[in-house]
Short mmCIF file of C-alpha atoms in Angstrom, two decimals:
data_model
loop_
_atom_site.label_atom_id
_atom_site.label_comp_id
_atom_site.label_asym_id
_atom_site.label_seq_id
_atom_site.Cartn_x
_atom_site.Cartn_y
_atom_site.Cartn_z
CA UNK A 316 7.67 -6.98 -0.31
CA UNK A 317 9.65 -9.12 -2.56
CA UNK A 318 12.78 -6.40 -2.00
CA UNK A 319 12.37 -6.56 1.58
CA UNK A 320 12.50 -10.30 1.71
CA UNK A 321 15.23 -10.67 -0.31
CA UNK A 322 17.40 -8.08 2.15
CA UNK A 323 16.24 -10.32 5.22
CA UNK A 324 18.55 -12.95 2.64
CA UNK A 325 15.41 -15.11 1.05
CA UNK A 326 16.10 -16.26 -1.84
CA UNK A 327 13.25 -15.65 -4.54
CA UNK A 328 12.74 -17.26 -7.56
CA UNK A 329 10.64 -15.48 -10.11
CA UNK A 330 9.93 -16.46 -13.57
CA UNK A 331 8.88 -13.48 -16.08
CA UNK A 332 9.13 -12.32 -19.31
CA UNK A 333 9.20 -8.94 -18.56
CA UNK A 334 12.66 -6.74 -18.99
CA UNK A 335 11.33 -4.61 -16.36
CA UNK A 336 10.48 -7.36 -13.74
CA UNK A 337 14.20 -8.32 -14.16
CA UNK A 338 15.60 -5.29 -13.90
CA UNK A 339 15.14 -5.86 -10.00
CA UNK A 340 17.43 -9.12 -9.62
CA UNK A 341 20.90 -9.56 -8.76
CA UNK A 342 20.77 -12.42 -10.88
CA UNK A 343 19.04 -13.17 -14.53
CA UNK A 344 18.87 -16.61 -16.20
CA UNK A 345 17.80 -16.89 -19.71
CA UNK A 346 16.12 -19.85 -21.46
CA UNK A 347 15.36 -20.60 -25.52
CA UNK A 348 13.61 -23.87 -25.78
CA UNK A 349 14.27 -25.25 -22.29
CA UNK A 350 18.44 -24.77 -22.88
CA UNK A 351 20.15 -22.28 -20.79
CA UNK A 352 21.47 -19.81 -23.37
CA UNK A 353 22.70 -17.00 -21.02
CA UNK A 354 23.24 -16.46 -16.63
CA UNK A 355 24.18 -13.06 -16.03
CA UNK A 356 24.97 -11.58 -12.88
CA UNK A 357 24.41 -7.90 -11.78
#
């Protein structure tokens, strides 16, 4: 669904802590303690 969406060009925002969850974006953001430590783009 969330694939499907995001080719119809919604953006979704989706906050995990799973590797594999984030494996599906185009786009990660990491945080450590609220600071953005790392944006990396697929």
């Amino acid at each position: 669904l969330l694939t499907e969406l995001n080719k119809e060009g919604t953006t979704i925002i989706m906050v995990t802590h799973s590797q594999h969850d984030a494996s599906f974006a185009h786009r990660t953001v990491h945080l450590f303690d609220g600071s953005l430590v790392a944006s990396v783009i697929a």
